[in-house]
Tab-separated table of C-alpha atoms in Angstrom:
chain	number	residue	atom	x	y	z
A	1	UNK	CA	125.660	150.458	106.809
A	2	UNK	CA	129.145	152.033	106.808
A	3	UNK	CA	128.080	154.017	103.647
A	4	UNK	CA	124.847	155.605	105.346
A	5	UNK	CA	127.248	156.639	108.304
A	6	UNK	CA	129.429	158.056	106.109
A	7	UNK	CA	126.747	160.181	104.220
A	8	UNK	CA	125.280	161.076	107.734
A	9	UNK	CA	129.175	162.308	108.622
A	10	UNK	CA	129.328	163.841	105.408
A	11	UNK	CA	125.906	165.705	105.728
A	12	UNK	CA	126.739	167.203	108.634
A	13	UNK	CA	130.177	168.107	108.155
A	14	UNK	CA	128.831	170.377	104.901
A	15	UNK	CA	126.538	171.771	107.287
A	16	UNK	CA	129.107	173.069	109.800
A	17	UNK	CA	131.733	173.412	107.738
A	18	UNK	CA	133.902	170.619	109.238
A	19	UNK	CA	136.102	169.794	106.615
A	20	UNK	CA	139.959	169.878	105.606
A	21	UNK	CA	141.036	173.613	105.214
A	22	UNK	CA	143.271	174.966	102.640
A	23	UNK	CA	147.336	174.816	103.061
A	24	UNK	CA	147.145	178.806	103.908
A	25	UNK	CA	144.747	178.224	106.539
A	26	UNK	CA	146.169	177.751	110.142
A	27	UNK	CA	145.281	174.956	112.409
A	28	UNK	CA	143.638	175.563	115.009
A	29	UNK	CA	143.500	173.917	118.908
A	30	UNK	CA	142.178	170.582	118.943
A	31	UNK	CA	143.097	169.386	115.643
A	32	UNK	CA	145.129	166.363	114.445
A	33	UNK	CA	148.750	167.062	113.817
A	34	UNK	CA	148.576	166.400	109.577
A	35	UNK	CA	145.926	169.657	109.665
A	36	UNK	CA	142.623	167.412	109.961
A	37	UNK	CA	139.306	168.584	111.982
A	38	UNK	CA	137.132	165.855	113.473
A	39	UNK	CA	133.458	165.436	112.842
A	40	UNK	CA	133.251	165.447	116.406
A	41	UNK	CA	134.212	168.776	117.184
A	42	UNK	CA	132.245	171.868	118.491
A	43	UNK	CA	130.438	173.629	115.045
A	44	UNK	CA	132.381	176.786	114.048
A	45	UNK	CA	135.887	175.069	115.602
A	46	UNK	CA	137.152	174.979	111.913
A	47	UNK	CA	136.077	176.081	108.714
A	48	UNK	CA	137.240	174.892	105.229
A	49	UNK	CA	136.278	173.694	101.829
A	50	UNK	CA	135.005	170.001	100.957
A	51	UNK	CA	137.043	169.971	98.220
A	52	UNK	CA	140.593	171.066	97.840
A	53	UNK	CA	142.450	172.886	95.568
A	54	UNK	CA	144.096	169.972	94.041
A	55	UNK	CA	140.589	168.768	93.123
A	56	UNK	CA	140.706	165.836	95.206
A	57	UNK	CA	137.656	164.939	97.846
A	58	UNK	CA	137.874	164.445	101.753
A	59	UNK	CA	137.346	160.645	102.027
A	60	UNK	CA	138.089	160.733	105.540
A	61	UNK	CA	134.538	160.653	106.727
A	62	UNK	CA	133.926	157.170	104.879
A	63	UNK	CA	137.520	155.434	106.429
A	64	UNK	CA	136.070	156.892	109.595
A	65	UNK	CA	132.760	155.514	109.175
A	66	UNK	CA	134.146	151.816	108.583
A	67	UNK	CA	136.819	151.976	111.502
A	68	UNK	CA	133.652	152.624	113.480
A	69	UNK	CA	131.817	149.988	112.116
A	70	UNK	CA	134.654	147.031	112.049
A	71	UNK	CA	137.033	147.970	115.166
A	72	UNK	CA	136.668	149.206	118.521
A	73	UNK	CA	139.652	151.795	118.672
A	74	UNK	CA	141.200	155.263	116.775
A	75	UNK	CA	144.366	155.375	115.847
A	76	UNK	CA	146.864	156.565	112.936
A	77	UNK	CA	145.362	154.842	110.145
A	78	UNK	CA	147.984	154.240	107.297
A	79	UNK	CA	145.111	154.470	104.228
A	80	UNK	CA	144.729	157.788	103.461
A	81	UNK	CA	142.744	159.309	100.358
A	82	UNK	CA	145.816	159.609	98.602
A	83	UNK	CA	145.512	155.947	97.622
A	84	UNK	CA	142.190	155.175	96.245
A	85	UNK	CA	143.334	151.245	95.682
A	86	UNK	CA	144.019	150.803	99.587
A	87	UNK	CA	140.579	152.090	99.799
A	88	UNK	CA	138.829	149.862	97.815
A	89	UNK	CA	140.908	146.629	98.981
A	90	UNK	CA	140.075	147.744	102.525
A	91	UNK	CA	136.389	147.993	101.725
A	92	UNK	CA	136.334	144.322	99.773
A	93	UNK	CA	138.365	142.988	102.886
A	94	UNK	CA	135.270	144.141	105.242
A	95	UNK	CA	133.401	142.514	102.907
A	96	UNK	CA	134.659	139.305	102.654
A	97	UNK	CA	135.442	139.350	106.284
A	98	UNK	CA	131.082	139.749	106.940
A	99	UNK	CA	131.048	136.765	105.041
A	100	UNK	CA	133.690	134.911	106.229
A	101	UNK	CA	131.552	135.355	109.176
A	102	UNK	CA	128.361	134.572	108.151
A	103	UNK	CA	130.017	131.360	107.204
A	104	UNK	CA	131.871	129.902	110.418
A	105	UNK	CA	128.443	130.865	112.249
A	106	UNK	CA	126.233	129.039	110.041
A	107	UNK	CA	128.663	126.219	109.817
A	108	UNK	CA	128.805	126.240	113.251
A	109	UNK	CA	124.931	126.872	114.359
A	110	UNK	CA	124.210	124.132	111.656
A	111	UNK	CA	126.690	121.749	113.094
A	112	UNK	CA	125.472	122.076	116.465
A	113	UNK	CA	121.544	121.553	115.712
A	114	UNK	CA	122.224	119.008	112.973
A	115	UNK	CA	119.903	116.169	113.360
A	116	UNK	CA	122.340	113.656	113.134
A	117	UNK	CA	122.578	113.242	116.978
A	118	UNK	CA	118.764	112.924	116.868
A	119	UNK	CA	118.701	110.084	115.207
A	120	UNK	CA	120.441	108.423	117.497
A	121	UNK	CA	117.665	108.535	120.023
A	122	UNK	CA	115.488	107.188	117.584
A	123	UNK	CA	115.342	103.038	117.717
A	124	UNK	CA	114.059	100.052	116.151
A	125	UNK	CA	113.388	96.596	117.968
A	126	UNK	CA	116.107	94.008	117.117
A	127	UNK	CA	113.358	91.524	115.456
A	128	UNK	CA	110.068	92.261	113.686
A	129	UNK	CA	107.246	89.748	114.831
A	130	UNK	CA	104.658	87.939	112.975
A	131	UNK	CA	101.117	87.098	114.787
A	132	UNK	CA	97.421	87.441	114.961
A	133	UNK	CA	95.623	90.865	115.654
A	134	UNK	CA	92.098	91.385	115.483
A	135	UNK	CA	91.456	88.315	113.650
A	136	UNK	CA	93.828	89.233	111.041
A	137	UNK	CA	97.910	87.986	110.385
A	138	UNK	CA	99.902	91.041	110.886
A	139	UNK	CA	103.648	92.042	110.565
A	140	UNK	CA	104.321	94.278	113.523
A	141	UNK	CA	107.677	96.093	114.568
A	142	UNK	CA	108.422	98.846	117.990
A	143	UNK	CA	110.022	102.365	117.295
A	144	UNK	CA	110.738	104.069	120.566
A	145	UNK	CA	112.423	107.480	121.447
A	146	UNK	CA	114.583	108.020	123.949
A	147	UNK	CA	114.734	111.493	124.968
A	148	UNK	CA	111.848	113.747	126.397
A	149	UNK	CA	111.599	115.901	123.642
A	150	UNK	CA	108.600	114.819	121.358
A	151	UNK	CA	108.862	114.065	117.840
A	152	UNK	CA	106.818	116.534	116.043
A	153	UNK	CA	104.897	115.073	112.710
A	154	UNK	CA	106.394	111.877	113.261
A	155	UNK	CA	105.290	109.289	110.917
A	156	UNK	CA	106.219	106.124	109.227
A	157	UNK	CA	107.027	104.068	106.100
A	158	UNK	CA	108.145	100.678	104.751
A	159	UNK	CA	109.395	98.932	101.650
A	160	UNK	CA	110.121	95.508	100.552
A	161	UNK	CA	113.634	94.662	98.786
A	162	UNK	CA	113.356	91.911	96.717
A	163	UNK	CA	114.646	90.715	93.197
A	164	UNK	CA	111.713	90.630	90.811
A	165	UNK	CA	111.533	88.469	87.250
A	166	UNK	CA	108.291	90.386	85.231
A	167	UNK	CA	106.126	88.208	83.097
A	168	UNK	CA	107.970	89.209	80.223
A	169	UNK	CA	111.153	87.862	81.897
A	170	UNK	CA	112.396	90.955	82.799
A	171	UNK	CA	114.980	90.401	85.966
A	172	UNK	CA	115.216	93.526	88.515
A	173	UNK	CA	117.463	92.850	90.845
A	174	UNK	CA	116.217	95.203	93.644
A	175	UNK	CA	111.988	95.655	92.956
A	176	UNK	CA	110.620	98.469	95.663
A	177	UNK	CA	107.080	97.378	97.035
A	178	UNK	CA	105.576	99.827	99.564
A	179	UNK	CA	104.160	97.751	102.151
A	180	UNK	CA	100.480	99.280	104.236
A	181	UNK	CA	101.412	100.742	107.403
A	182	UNK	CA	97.712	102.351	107.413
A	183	UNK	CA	98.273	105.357	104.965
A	184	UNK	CA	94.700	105.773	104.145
A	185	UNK	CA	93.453	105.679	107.574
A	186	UNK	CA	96.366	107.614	109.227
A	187	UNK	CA	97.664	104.981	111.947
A	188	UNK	CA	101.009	105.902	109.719
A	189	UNK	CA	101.258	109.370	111.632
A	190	UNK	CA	102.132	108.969	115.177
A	191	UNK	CA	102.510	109.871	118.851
A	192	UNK	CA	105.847	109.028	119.716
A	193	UNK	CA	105.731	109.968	123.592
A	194	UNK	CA	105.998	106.152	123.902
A	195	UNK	CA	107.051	102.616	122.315
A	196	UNK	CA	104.122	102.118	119.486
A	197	UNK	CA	104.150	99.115	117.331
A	198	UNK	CA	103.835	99.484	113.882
A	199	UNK	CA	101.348	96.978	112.163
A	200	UNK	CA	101.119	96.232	108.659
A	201	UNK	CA	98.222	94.001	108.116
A	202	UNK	CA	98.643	91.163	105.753
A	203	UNK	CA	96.062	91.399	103.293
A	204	UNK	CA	95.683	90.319	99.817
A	205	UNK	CA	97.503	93.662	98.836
A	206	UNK	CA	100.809	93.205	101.042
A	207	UNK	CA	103.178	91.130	99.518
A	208	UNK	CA	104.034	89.019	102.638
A	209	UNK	CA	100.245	87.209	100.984
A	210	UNK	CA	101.479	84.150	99.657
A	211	UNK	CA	103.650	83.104	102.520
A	212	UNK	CA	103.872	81.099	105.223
A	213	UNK	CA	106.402	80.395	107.982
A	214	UNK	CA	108.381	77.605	106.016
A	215	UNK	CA	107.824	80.163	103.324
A	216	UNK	CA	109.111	83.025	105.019
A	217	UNK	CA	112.447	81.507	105.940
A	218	UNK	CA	113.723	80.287	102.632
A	219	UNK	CA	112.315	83.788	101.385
A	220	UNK	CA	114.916	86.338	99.874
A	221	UNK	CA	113.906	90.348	100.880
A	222	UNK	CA	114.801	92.940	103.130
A	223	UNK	CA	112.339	94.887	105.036
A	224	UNK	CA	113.158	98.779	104.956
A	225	UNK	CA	111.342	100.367	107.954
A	226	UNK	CA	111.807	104.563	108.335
A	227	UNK	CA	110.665	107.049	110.491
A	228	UNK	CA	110.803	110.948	109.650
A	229	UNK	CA	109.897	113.858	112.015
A	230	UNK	CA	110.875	117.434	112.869
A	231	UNK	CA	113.119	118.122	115.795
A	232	UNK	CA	110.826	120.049	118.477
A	233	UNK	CA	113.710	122.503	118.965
A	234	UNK	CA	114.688	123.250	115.572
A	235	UNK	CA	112.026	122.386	113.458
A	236	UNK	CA	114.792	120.243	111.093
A	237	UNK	CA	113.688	117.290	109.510
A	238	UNK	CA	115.136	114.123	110.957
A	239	UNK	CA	115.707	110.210	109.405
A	240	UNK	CA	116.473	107.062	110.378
A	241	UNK	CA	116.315	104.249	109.056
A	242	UNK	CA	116.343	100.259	110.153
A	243	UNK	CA	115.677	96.813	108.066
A	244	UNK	CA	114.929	93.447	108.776
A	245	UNK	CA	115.896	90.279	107.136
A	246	UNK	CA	113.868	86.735	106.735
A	247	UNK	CA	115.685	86.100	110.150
A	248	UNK	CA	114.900	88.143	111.624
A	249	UNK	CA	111.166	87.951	111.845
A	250	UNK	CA	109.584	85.627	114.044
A	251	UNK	CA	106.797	83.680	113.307
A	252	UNK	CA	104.153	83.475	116.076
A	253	UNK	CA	106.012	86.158	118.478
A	254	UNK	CA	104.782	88.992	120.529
A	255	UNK	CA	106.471	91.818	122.036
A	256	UNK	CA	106.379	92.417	125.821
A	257	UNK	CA	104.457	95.599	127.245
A	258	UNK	CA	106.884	98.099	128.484
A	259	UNK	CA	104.349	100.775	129.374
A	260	UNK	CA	103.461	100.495	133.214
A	261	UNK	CA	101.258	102.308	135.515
A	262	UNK	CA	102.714	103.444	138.581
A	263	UNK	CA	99.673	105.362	140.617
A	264	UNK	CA	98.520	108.352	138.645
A	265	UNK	CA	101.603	108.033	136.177
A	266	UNK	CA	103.114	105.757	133.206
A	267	UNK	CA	106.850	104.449	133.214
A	268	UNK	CA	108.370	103.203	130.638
A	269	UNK	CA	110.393	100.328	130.877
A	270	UNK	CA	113.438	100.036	128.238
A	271	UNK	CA	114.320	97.243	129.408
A	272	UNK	CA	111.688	95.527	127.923
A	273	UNK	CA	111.707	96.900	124.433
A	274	UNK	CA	113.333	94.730	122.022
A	275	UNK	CA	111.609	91.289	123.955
A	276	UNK	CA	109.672	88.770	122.820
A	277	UNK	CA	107.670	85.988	123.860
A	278	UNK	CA	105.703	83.147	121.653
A	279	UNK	CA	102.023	82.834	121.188
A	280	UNK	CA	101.059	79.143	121.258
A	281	UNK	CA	98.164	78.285	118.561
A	282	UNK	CA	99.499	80.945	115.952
A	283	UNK	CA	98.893	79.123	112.180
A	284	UNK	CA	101.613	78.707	110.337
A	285	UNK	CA	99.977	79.012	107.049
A	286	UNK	CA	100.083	81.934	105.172
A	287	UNK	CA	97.179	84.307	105.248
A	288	UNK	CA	96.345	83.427	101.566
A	289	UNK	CA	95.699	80.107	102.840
A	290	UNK	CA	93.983	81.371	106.076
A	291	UNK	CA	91.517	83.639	104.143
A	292	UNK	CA	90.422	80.712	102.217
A	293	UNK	CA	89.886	78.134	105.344
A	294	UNK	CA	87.890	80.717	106.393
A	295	UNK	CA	85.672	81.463	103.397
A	296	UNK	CA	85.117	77.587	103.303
A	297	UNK	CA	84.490	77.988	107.168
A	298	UNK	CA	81.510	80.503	106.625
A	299	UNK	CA	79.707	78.194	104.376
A	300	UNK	CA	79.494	75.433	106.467
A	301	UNK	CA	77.280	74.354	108.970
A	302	UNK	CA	77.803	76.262	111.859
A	303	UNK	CA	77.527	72.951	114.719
A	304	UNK	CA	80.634	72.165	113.526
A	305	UNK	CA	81.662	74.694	115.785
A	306	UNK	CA	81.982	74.319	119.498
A	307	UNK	CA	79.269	76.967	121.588
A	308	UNK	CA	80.513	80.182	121.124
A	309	UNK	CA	84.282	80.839	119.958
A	310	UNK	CA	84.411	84.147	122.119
A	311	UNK	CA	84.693	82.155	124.875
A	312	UNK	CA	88.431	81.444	123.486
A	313	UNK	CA	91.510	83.203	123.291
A	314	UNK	CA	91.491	84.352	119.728
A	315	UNK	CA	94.798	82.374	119.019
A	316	UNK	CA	93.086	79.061	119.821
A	317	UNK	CA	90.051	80.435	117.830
A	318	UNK	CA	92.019	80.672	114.539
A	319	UNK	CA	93.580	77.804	115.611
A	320	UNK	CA	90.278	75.938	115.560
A	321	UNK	CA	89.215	77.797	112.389
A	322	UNK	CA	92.392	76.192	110.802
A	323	UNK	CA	91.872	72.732	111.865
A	324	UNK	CA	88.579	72.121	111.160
A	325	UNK	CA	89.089	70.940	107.906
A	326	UNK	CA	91.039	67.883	109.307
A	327	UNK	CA	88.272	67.119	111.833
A	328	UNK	CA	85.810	67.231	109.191
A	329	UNK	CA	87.953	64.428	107.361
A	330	UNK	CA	88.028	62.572	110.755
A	331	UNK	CA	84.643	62.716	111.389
A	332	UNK	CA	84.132	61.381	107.528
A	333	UNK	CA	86.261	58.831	108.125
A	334	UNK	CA	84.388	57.270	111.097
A	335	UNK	CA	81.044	57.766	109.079
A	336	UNK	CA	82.486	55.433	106.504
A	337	UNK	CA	83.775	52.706	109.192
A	338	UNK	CA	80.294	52.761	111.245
A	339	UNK	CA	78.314	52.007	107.601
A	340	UNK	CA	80.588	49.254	107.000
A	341	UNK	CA	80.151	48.118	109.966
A	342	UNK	CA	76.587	48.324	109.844
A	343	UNK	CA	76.672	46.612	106.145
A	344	UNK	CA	78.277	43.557	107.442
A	345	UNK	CA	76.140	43.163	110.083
A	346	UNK	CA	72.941	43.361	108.262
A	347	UNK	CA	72.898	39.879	105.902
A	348	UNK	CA	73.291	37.533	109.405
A	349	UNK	CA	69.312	39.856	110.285
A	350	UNK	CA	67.892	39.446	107.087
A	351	UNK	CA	68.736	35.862	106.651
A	352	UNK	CA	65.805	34.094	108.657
A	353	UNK	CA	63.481	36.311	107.044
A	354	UNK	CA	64.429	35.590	103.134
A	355	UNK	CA	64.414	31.964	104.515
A	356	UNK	CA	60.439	32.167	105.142
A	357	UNK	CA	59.745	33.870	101.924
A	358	UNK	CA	61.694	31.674	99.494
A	359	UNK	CA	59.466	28.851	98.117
A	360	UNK	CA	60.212	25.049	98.972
């Protein structure tokens, strides 16, 4: 930029003649005391040659073209054309102090609309819970945010920590498992403008399968939940990042509402966000095991079952569902005693009439 100035200077100094004149010529009013004629002058003020005698070239239109462009005042500058190394050291210092520049203002925009502050707004509930959902045993966790600003392409992931021996005794000490959060159907992409509970639905594909509650506590994993986004104001990507131990899930817990209505608007209670309270009737059996009471369920008959099972809270449903197999056995059980019963009673009936048919 200080370059074009300098060729505009330089352009139209040629054109009016406004250069440095020879020693013979006189200087005239309005010039600097060392013979020099502005740029700035009235054309036809002073006339000279570009070039002087010596051979040497007027670089006083470029040094005038960067005082313009890095300070704010005139004065006697000490680099003159006489020494071409002050010239180029003064040009490299304007260049390294635009990037010196550049620097401190990136370092500083960068510091101040780092994410890192976001991510503190960001939370996790204390405990992850473990309970029934539409029909099924899910693992389910709450990710709030705290300020108004949304969250934009917020979504969410989870792994599973666990040592791992393969089949062909293999031992990997920390074995990654991505665990469903709904990635096909896109319940992993969400709508942070309030608490949402993550589910992860424990099928035959999570590995949570095979266990139960006693299970789960002597269990050794961690539980890596994260959730990424773009801040709405900078459009940076954002991170953070929680886990959860055996511990700290709880078997047959549920997480209080915190979303209210008040009139034609919704609060949201804080207060509320990392409580819990227990659902009586939750199995304790894993869902391997609950899948397979079920599937033995379906094929029998279905008066085992009381009326209709909508009419109970879906807890005590499953519930039901689980313990039927023991009141089958019960009901089994008193089959067997009434025949016995009915066995010994027979022979004191029967005994007049084998009397009358046996010969004398």
């Amino acid at each position: 930029m200080g370059l074009a100035r300098a060729l505009r200077r330089l352009s139209g100094a040629l054109e009016s003649g406004d250069s440095r004149a020879g020693d013979e010529e006189e200087a005239g009013p309005g010039l600097c005391r060392n013979g020099w004629a502005p740029s700035l002058l009235p054309v036809g003020r002073r006339r000279g040659r570009f070039v002087k005698k010596d051979g040497h070239c007027n670089v006083r239109f470029f040094l005038f073209a960067l005082e313009t462009q890095t300070s704010i005042g005139y004065g006697v500058r000490s680099v003159t054309e006489e020494c071409p190394a002050a010239v180029a050291a003064v040009v490299l210092q304007c260049i390294a102090g635009c990037v010196l520049d550049a620097f401190v203002v990136g370092a500083v925009m960068a510091k101040m609309a780092k994410p890192k502050k976001r991510n503190e707004t960001l939370v996790f509930s204390e405990n992850a819970v473990v309970a029934l959902r539409d029909r099924r045993l899910c693992l389910m966790w709450r990710v709030g945010n705290l300020r108004r600003s949304h969250l934009v392409e917020a979504h969410v992931r989870a792994q599973l920590l666990q040592p791992r021996v393969t089949p062909e005794g293999e031992y990997i000490p920390l074995d990654h498992q991505d665990v469903d959060v709904g990635f096909d159907g896109g319940t992993d992409r969400i709508f942070l403008v309030s608490p949402i509970t993550i589910v992860h639905e424990i099928d035959s594909s999570s590995p949570l399968y095979e266990l139960g509650r006693a299970e789960l506590a002597r269990a050794d994993f961690e539980l890596v939940v994260i959730l990424e986004g773009m801040v709405e104001a900078t459009a940076m990507t954002t991170q953070c990042r929680s886990s959860y131990l055996p511990g700290e899930l709880l078997w047959g817990h549920r997480f209080e509402p915190v979303l209210f209505q008040r009139g034609s608007q919704y609060e949201v209670d804080y207060r509320h966000f990392h409580r819990t309270y227990e659902v009586p009737g939750t199995p304790v059996c894993s869902a391997k095991e609950l899948d397979e009471r079920a599937e033995r369920a379906s094929q029998s008959p279905k008066s085992s079952f009381p009326g209709s099972l909508a009419a109970f809270c879906y807890e005590n449903e499953l519930a039901l569902s689980c313990c039927q197999e023991d009141e089958e056995e019960e009901e089994a059980k008193e089959g067997d005693e009434v025949e016995a019963e009915d066995a010994a009673a027979s022979p004191r009936v029967l005994t007049p009439t084998l009397a009358l048919t046996l010969p004398p």
